[in-house]
Structure formats: structure tokens, C-alpha cells
Coordinates of C-alpha atoms in Angstrom, one line a residue:
I226 CA -58.6 -0.2 7.6
L227 CA -60.0 2.5 9.8
C228 CA -60.2 5.0 7.0
G229 CA -62.4 2.5 5.1
L230 CA -64.7 2.4 8.1
R231 CA -64.7 6.1 8.9
D232 CA -68.5 6.4 8.3
H233 CA -69.1 4.0 11.2
I234 CA -66.8 5.8 13.7
N235 CA -68.4 8.2 16.0
G236 CA -65.4 10.3 16.9
C237 CA -61.8 11.0 15.8
V238 CA -58.8 8.7 15.7
K239 CA -55.3 10.1 15.7
F240 CA -52.4 8.1 14.3
V241 CA -49.2 8.9 16.1
F242 CA -46.0 8.2 14.1
Q243 CA -43.5 9.0 16.8
P244 CA -39.8 9.6 16.1
A245 CA -36.9 9.2 18.5
E246 CA -38.3 6.6 20.9
E247 CA -35.0 5.1 21.8
G248 CA -33.5 7.5 24.3
Q249 CA -34.5 10.9 22.8
A250 CA -38.0 11.0 24.3
G251 CA -39.8 11.7 21.0
A252 CA -43.1 11.5 22.9
V253 CA -42.2 14.6 24.9
K254 CA -41.5 16.6 21.8
M255 CA -44.8 15.5 20.2
I256 CA -46.8 16.4 23.4
E257 CA -45.1 19.8 23.5
A258 CA -46.0 20.3 19.8
G259 CA -49.7 19.6 20.7
V260 CA -50.3 16.1 19.4
L261 CA -52.9 15.5 22.2
E262 CA -54.9 18.6 21.3
N263 CA -56.9 20.0 18.4
P264 CA -58.9 17.8 18.6
R265 CA -58.3 16.7 22.2
V266 CA -57.3 13.1 22.7
D267 CA -59.3 11.4 25.5
Q268 CA -57.5 8.0 25.5
V269 CA -54.1 6.7 24.3
Y270 CA -53.2 3.2 23.2
G271 CA -49.8 1.8 22.2
I272 CA -48.5 -1.5 21.1
H273 CA -45.1 -3.2 21.2
L274 CA -43.9 -6.3 19.4
W275 CA -42.5 -8.7 22.1
S276 CA -40.2 -11.5 21.1
Y277 CA -40.4 -13.1 24.5
M278 CA -44.0 -14.2 23.9
K279 CA -45.4 -16.7 21.3
S280 CA -46.5 -15.1 18.0
G281 CA -50.0 -13.8 18.1
V282 CA -50.4 -13.7 21.9
L283 CA -51.5 -10.4 23.3
G284 CA -49.9 -9.4 26.6
I285 CA -52.3 -7.1 28.5
E286 CA -52.1 -5.9 32.1
E287 CA -53.1 -2.9 34.1
G288 CA -50.7 -0.9 36.3
A289 CA -47.0 -0.6 35.7
V290 CA -45.9 -2.7 32.8
M291 CA -42.5 -1.1 32.0
A292 CA -40.0 0.7 34.3
N293 CA -38.6 4.0 35.3
S294 CA -35.4 4.2 33.2
D295 CA -32.5 6.2 34.7
R296 CA -28.9 6.6 33.7
F297 CA -25.9 7.5 35.8
Y298 CA -22.3 8.6 35.0
V299 CA -19.5 8.5 37.6
T300 CA -16.0 9.8 37.2
V301 CA -13.5 8.8 39.9
H302 CA -10.5 11.1 40.3
G303 CA -7.5 9.6 42.0
K304 CA -3.7 10.2 41.7
G305 CA -1.6 8.4 39.1
G306 CA 1.6 6.8 39.7
H307 CA 4.0 3.9 38.8
G308 CA 2.6 0.4 39.3
S309 CA 5.6 -0.5 41.4
A310 CA 4.9 2.3 44.0
P311 CA 1.2 2.1 44.9
E312 CA 1.8 4.0 48.1
T313 CA 2.5 7.1 46.2
A314 CA -0.8 7.0 44.2
V315 CA -4.5 6.8 44.6
D316 CA -5.8 4.1 42.3
A317 CA -9.0 5.2 40.6
L318 CA -9.4 1.8 39.1
V319 CA -9.4 -0.1 42.4
C320 CA -11.8 2.5 43.8
S321 CA -14.1 2.2 40.9
A322 CA -14.1 -1.6 41.2
N323 CA -15.2 -1.3 44.8
I324 CA -18.0 1.1 43.7
V325 CA -19.2 -1.4 41.1
T326 CA -19.5 -4.2 43.6
A327 CA -21.1 -2.0 46.3
L328 CA -23.8 -0.7 44.0
Q329 CA -25.1 -4.2 43.8
T330 CA -26.0 -4.0 47.5
I331 CA -28.7 -1.5 46.6
P332 CA -31.2 -4.0 45.1
A333 CA -29.9 -6.8 47.3
R334 CA -30.0 -4.9 50.7
N335 CA -31.8 -1.6 50.4
V336 CA -34.8 -2.5 48.3
S337 CA -37.4 -4.9 49.4
P338 CA -37.3 -8.3 47.7
L339 CA -41.0 -7.8 47.0
D340 CA -40.2 -4.6 45.0
N341 CA -38.5 -4.3 41.6
C342 CA -35.0 -2.8 41.1
V343 CA -32.1 -3.3 38.7
V344 CA -28.7 -1.5 39.0
T345 CA -26.4 -2.3 36.0
V346 CA -23.0 -0.8 35.5
G347 CA -22.6 -1.0 31.7
T348 CA -19.2 0.6 31.1
M349 CA -15.9 1.0 33.0
Q350 CA -13.1 2.9 31.4
G351 CA -9.8 3.6 33.0
G352 CA -6.1 3.0 32.8
Y353 CA -3.3 3.6 30.2
A354 CA -0.7 0.9 30.5
P355 CA 0.0 -2.3 32.5
N356 CA 2.6 -0.6 34.8
V357 CA 0.7 2.7 35.4
I358 CA -1.7 3.3 38.3
C359 CA -4.9 4.9 36.9
D360 CA -5.7 8.4 37.9
T361 CA -9.2 8.7 36.4
C362 CA -11.8 6.1 35.8
K363 CA -15.3 6.5 34.3
L364 CA -18.4 4.4 35.0
S365 CA -21.8 4.5 33.4
G366 CA -24.9 2.4 33.9
T367 CA -28.7 2.2 34.2
V368 CA -31.2 1.9 37.0
R369 CA -34.7 0.4 36.6
T370 CA -37.5 0.7 39.1
L371 CA -41.3 0.6 39.0
R372 CA -42.2 2.8 42.0
A373 CA -41.3 6.4 42.4
E374 CA -40.3 5.9 46.1
T375 CA -37.9 3.2 45.0
Q376 CA -36.5 5.4 42.3
D377 CA -35.8 8.2 44.9
L378 CA -34.2 5.7 47.3
V379 CA -31.9 4.2 44.6
E380 CA -30.7 7.6 43.4
E381 CA -29.9 8.7 47.0
R382 CA -28.1 5.5 47.8
L383 CA -26.1 5.4 44.6
K384 CA -24.8 8.9 45.1
R385 CA -23.9 8.2 48.7
I386 CA -22.1 5.0 47.9
C387 CA -20.0 6.6 45.1
H388 CA -19.0 9.5 47.2
S389 CA -18.3 7.5 50.4
I390 CA -16.2 4.8 48.7
A391 CA -14.2 7.5 46.9
E392 CA -13.5 9.3 50.1
A393 CA -12.5 6.1 51.8
H394 CA -9.9 5.5 49.0
G395 CA -8.6 9.1 49.2
A396 CA -10.3 9.9 45.9
T397 CA -13.2 12.0 44.8
A398 CA -16.2 11.1 42.6
D399 CA -18.4 13.2 40.3
V400 CA -21.8 11.7 40.0
Q401 CA -24.4 12.6 37.3
Y402 CA -27.8 11.0 37.6
E403 CA -30.5 11.4 34.9
R404 CA -34.1 10.3 34.9
I405 CA -34.8 9.4 31.3
Y406 CA -38.3 7.8 31.1
G407 CA -41.0 7.3 33.8
A408 CA -42.7 4.0 34.4
T409 CA -45.4 3.0 31.9
I410 CA -48.6 2.7 33.9
N411 CA -51.8 1.5 32.3
T412 CA -55.1 2.7 33.7
E413 CA -57.6 0.1 34.7
K414 CA -60.6 1.0 32.6
E415 CA -58.7 1.4 29.4
T416 CA -56.8 -1.9 30.0
E417 CA -60.1 -3.7 30.3
A418 CA -61.2 -2.1 27.1
V419 CA -58.1 -3.5 25.4
R420 CA -58.9 -7.0 26.8
S421 CA -62.5 -6.7 25.5
A422 CA -61.4 -5.7 22.0
A423 CA -58.7 -8.4 22.0
R424 CA -61.4 -11.1 22.4
L425 CA -62.6 -10.0 18.9
V426 CA -59.2 -10.7 17.4
V427 CA -57.7 -13.8 19.2
D428 CA -58.9 -16.7 21.3
E429 CA -59.1 -16.2 25.1
E430 CA -56.0 -18.4 25.7
C431 CA -54.0 -15.9 23.6
I432 CA -54.8 -13.0 26.0
Q433 CA -52.3 -13.2 28.8
P434 CA -50.3 -11.0 31.2
P435 CA -47.2 -9.9 29.3
Y436 CA -43.7 -11.2 29.8
R437 CA -42.4 -8.7 32.3
S438 CA -39.1 -6.8 32.1
L439 CA -37.8 -3.6 33.5
A440 CA -37.3 -2.1 30.1
G441 CA -38.2 1.6 29.6
E442 CA -40.7 3.1 27.2
D443 CA -41.4 6.7 26.4
F444 CA -45.1 6.0 25.7
S445 CA -45.1 6.6 29.5
F446 CA -45.2 10.3 28.7
F447 CA -48.5 9.9 26.8
L448 CA -49.9 7.9 29.8
R449 CA -49.0 10.7 32.2
E450 CA -51.2 13.0 30.2
R451 CA -54.1 10.7 29.3
P452 CA -55.6 7.4 30.4
G453 CA -54.7 4.5 28.2
C454 CA -53.0 1.2 27.8
F455 CA -49.7 0.0 26.4
Y456 CA -49.9 -3.6 25.4
F457 CA -47.7 -6.3 23.7
V458 CA -48.1 -8.6 20.8
G459 CA -45.9 -11.7 20.8
C460 CA -43.7 -12.2 17.8
A461 CA -41.4 -15.1 18.6
I462 CA -40.7 -17.2 15.6
P463 CA -42.1 -20.7 16.2
D464 CA -39.6 -23.5 16.8
R465 CA -36.7 -21.1 17.1
E466 CA -34.7 -19.9 20.1
I467 CA -36.0 -16.7 21.5
V468 CA -33.8 -13.7 20.5
G469 CA -34.1 -10.6 22.7
H470 CA -34.8 -7.1 21.4
H471 CA -31.8 -5.1 20.2
A472 CA -29.8 -8.3 19.5
P473 CA -28.0 -8.3 16.1
N474 CA -29.9 -11.4 15.0
F475 CA -33.3 -10.1 16.1
D476 CA -36.2 -11.2 13.9
I477 CA -40.0 -11.5 14.2
H478 CA -42.8 -13.8 13.0
E479 CA -44.5 -11.4 10.6
D480 CA -47.9 -12.9 11.2
A481 CA -47.9 -11.0 14.5
L482 CA -48.2 -7.8 12.6
H483 CA -51.7 -8.7 11.4
V484 CA -52.7 -9.5 15.0
G485 CA -51.4 -6.2 16.2
A486 CA -53.1 -4.2 13.5
A487 CA -56.4 -6.0 14.1
A488 CA -56.2 -5.4 17.8
H489 CA -55.6 -1.6 17.3
V490 CA -58.5 -1.4 14.9
A491 CA -60.8 -3.3 17.3
I492 CA -59.9 -0.9 20.1
A493 CA -60.7 2.1 18.1
L494 CA -64.0 0.8 16.8
Q495 CA -65.1 -0.5 20.2
Q496 CA -64.3 2.8 21.9
L497 CA -66.0 4.9 19.2
G498 CA -69.2 2.9 18.6
G499 CA -68.2 1.2 15.3
I500 CA -67.6 -2.4 16.6
S501 CA -70.6 -3.8 14.6
S502 CA -68.6 -2.8 11.5
L503 CA -65.7 -4.9 12.6
T504 CA -67.8 -8.0 13.2
Q505 CA -69.4 -7.6 9.7
H506 CA -66.0 -7.3 8.0

């Protein structure tokens, strides 16, 4: 569409076809390779299908719209033994179970209820047989926050809890904490530009704040480098139960693709002086 209107565009539009978004930070690789230079990119805009909103609704909001995404890995080292003689062992499984429970006190008791925080333990692996006390247990999980200060607090508390509970049980804990993606933070001016362009594509009632979650998104790396906006297009299939992203039966209402494409075109034309071409077409 934009190529067909290139004579009406007073500037340059770069299409970014980014690989490795899910966990491998493809945006970082592209930035390092110079995608934002030659010619220099002044603004960045991204779009995400969102099955939590009605098809065709555009979710637009300034500020943090997706979360800091961190991962942690904990290995608890105890002392194995026979299940009939627990006094001769240090049960890594029991220690780990206490750690899992205690980690939930971070969002409940260390973070303000007016702030945003999720601590999820996703895996717990340990034990060999019903009558053997476990000597090693491994945990892994994710932490989601919106504010950098909260991210720092959670990392410090998580490490302290793991080490302290392990010590109390006579065990030790190795803790690895990784900051994967930063929060996705939309700048005010560019977010308002997206709202303005969206009015050319959908009715006003279809422009809403997005359904919020603490998912992570590596478009955040582009927004660290340039002002811009990451927004959402609803793709829920009408009259069907909402299916979350990454579910095995995930599907979309494909009419949403037209809305998303039209919104992106409208933004580019509006920001580069070719909006009259859009209204004519």
C-alpha cells in the first residue's frame, strides 16, 4: 500500500521484519546491525494482535504497556538419604517447597498494592524415588514488573529469600537472575499520533486503552532508542470463548489483519505528510 503511495510520502519508511522475538531479543541484534540508521529512524511504531480484545478494536495508551520480563533459576543443594531416616539428610525438596511459598510474599508484602508485580515459579524438578530424600532440586520462574525500582527490589528480595531459607534448612542455594526484556514504554507525543491516525481507520468507540497484562515484548529495545508507540489490535473471534496467546488452540479473527495494516499505513502517511492520499483512497 505504502509503495503505491510513495510519491505522496515526504520521507522514508523502514519495514522491520524482526526475527527471534520470543526470548532471543531479535530487536537487539537488529539495532546492533544498524537498522535504525542509514537513513536514521526518527520514530518507531509496532503493532501486536491481541486476542483479549474484540476484533477491530485498537488498544492505544502512553506509558508502560508491557512489562520488564526477568527469569530466575535456583538450584537447592541438600543431602540425600533414605526416606525412613530424615534426620540423616537435608531435604532439598522440602527446602524448595518453602522457597516457592515464600517467594509469593514479594508481590504480596514487599511491593505496594498500587504497583505491579508478578512472581511465578514455573518449574520444580527434584527427587528420584518415593523412598529417597532428595539431595538436589531445581526451580525456575519469571518475574514481571513495570517500574525499574520495583524490578531492583524484587531481584534483591528473591535472592535473599532463596539463600536465607536454604541456610535455615542446612542447605545451600545457587541463584541465577536474568533480565530478559525491559518494559515497553510508549512516548506521549507518538501515542497521540497513533490515536489520531486510528480515527481515520475505525470509529471512536473502537479506540480504547488496551487489555493490560505483564507480558514482555522486545519492541521495548526499539523504544529505548527512539520515541514511538507499540499498540494492539483486537483479534478475538466473535461469539467464541477468548483463547490466550501461546495456547495450542489459539486462533484469530482475520478481519483484524486489515485493521492493523490500515492503522500502520495511516500512521506513516500522517507523520510524513501524505494523509490526504489516504483519505482519497
